[in-house]
Rosetta silent file (secondary structure, phi, psi, omega in degrees, C-alpha in Angstrom):
SEQUENCE: MRLFVVHDDAGTIYQAVRCPSDAPAPALQTAPGLQFSEVDPPEGFREDADLREFVNNHRAENMARPRGSVVRLTTPEDQ
SCORE:     score description
SCORE:     0.000 S_00000001
   1 L     0.000  137.998  176.686  -26.414   35.520  -31.112 S_00000001
   2 E  -109.637  147.895 -177.020  -29.511   33.428  -31.743 S_00000001
   3 E  -128.057  131.715 -179.669  -31.098   31.255  -29.030 S_00000001
   4 E  -124.270  149.177  177.005  -33.271   28.238  -29.683 S_00000001
   5 E  -133.481  152.254  169.409  -35.143   26.082  -27.221 S_00000001
   6 E  -104.394  125.838 -171.660  -36.832   22.695  -27.164 S_00000001
   7 E  -147.681  163.325  174.648  -40.059   23.126  -25.147 S_00000001
   8 L  -102.440 -179.020 -175.505  -43.505   21.708  -24.546 S_00000001
   9 L   -61.723  -29.633 -177.155  -46.894   23.416  -24.836 S_00000001
  10 L   -78.276   -8.562 -179.663  -46.701   24.518  -21.192 S_00000001
  11 L    93.617    2.251  177.518  -43.434   26.340  -21.868 S_00000001
  12 E   -66.421  121.736  178.966  -41.129   23.981  -19.990 S_00000001
  13 E   -88.828  130.626  179.858  -37.714   24.196  -21.638 S_00000001
  14 E  -106.415  -22.399 -178.066  -35.844   20.901  -21.998 S_00000001
  15 E  -158.819  145.870  176.627  -32.850   22.033  -24.077 S_00000001
  16 E  -131.159  144.376 -179.537  -31.292   25.262  -25.300 S_00000001
  17 E  -136.372  133.272  175.812  -28.935   25.826  -28.200 S_00000001
  18 E  -114.568  153.857  174.507  -27.190   29.091  -29.182 S_00000001
  19 E  -151.907  164.832 -179.933  -25.521   29.931  -32.448 S_00000001
  20 L   -58.285  150.776 -178.037  -23.971   33.013  -34.125 S_00000001
  21 L   -65.034  -24.201  177.581  -26.412   35.590  -35.442 S_00000001
  22 L   -94.440    5.388 -177.974  -25.212   34.973  -39.038 S_00000001
  23 L   -93.904  155.232  174.303  -25.428   31.193  -38.869 S_00000001
  24 L   -68.466  157.960 -178.727  -28.360   29.151  -40.110 S_00000001
  25 L   -66.013  142.705  178.473  -30.780   27.789  -37.526 S_00000001
  26 L   -66.685  157.277  175.160  -29.629   24.427  -36.168 S_00000001
  27 L  -109.656  115.794  177.377  -31.610   21.329  -37.095 S_00000001
  28 L  -124.053  142.857  177.314  -32.780   19.329  -34.092 S_00000001
  29 L   -98.712  133.016 -175.455  -35.173   16.437  -34.064 S_00000001
  30 L  -111.818  151.818  173.364  -37.604   16.613  -31.170 S_00000001
  31 L   -65.514  157.491  177.267  -39.608   14.000  -29.250 S_00000001
  32 L   -57.575  138.782  177.833  -43.351   13.837  -29.737 S_00000001
  33 L    89.148   -3.839  178.008  -45.104   16.648  -27.964 S_00000001
  34 L  -110.866  148.640  177.183  -42.040   18.954  -28.101 S_00000001
  35 E  -124.908  157.942 -176.970  -41.287   21.862  -30.370 S_00000001
  36 E  -116.519  116.469 -173.140  -38.035   23.535  -31.424 S_00000001
  37 E  -138.096  147.142  169.599  -38.382   27.370  -31.473 S_00000001
  38 E   -77.743  138.389  179.507  -36.291   30.485  -31.662 S_00000001
  39 E  -130.603  155.727  170.566  -36.628   32.829  -28.643 S_00000001
  40 L   -74.946  129.780  174.847  -35.347   36.267  -27.821 S_00000001
  41 L   -58.058  145.410  178.009  -32.562   35.926  -25.249 S_00000001
  42 L   -65.718  157.864  178.302  -33.482   37.304  -21.863 S_00000001
  43 L   -54.754  134.114 -177.648  -32.098   40.700  -20.888 S_00000001
  44 L    76.868    9.858 -178.148  -28.434   40.360  -19.862 S_00000001
  45 L   -78.731  128.162 -175.454  -27.978   36.926  -21.441 S_00000001
  46 L  -110.978  158.602 -175.150  -24.363   36.573  -22.603 S_00000001
  47 L   -62.383  -23.810  177.747  -22.829   34.309  -25.217 S_00000001
  48 L   -97.806   15.551 -178.583  -20.925   32.441  -22.436 S_00000001
  49 L   -63.348  152.001  179.140  -24.008   31.974  -20.266 S_00000001
  50 L   -77.548  112.536 -173.913  -24.481   28.614  -18.619 S_00000001
  51 H   -67.041  -33.721 -179.656  -27.223   26.957  -20.685 S_00000001
  52 H   -62.724  -44.813  177.061  -28.061   24.396  -17.962 S_00000001
  53 H   -60.514  -46.739  178.309  -28.823   27.341  -15.579 S_00000001
  54 H   -55.751  -51.403  179.430  -30.889   28.937  -18.269 S_00000001
  55 H   -56.672  -48.409 -175.678  -32.949   25.758  -18.950 S_00000001
  56 H   -66.819  -26.245 -173.333  -33.518   25.205  -15.235 S_00000001
  57 H  -116.162   10.363 -176.180  -34.637   28.739  -14.549 S_00000001
  58 E  -137.300  154.551  174.587  -36.627   29.910  -17.524 S_00000001
  59 E  -129.858  151.363  176.478  -39.819   28.985  -19.414 S_00000001
  60 E   -83.561  144.189  173.239  -40.887   29.711  -22.962 S_00000001
  61 E  -151.487  168.997 -179.028  -43.872   31.920  -23.682 S_00000001
  62 L    59.929   35.776 -174.569  -45.501   33.897  -26.496 S_00000001
  63 L   -74.886   -6.613  178.214  -44.616   31.112  -28.919 S_00000001
  64 L   -74.868  -16.023  179.270  -47.380   32.116  -31.358 S_00000001
  65 L   -76.995  163.251  175.646  -45.198   35.055  -32.452 S_00000001
  66 L   -50.990  -41.680  176.297  -42.452   34.515  -35.047 S_00000001
  67 L  -129.042  124.729 -178.325  -39.934   34.441  -32.236 S_00000001
  68 E   -76.633 -176.303  179.426  -41.005   33.607  -28.677 S_00000001
  69 E  -134.751  167.119  179.013  -39.713   34.977  -25.403 S_00000001
  70 E  -125.889  151.465  175.377  -38.530   33.497  -22.096 S_00000001
  71 E  -133.194  148.729  178.168  -39.198   34.471  -18.523 S_00000001
  72 E   -70.637  134.576  174.833  -37.344   33.606  -15.322 S_00000001
  73 L   -70.891  -39.340  179.640  -39.086   31.078  -13.059 S_00000001
  74 L  -131.679  159.301  173.608  -37.613   32.388   -9.892 S_00000001
  75 L   -95.330  161.603 -179.430  -35.858   35.522   -8.853 S_00000001
  76 H   -58.031  -33.078  178.962  -32.373   35.377   -7.351 S_00000001
  77 H   -65.563  -24.667 -178.506  -33.924   36.323   -3.961 S_00000001
  78 H   -76.163  -13.693 -173.997  -36.039   33.107   -4.053 S_00000001
  79 L   -87.958    0.000    0.000  -32.983   30.951   -4.192 S_00000001
């Protein structure tokens, strides 16, 4: 599975899209100030994961690499 996010320079994720590993990257048009990037899915991320929960609880980082990463904003204990 491949995971793509629409994010700003601060790493705030606004949208997430997943697609099969063998599929081409989706084409999305972004608003000014936003980028569309492929990221490594976080550990334990499943193909049926709730993308709304993912967007609300993660941020993009290390976007200078060919593929960025994401980190959780809060831990389950914080909720």
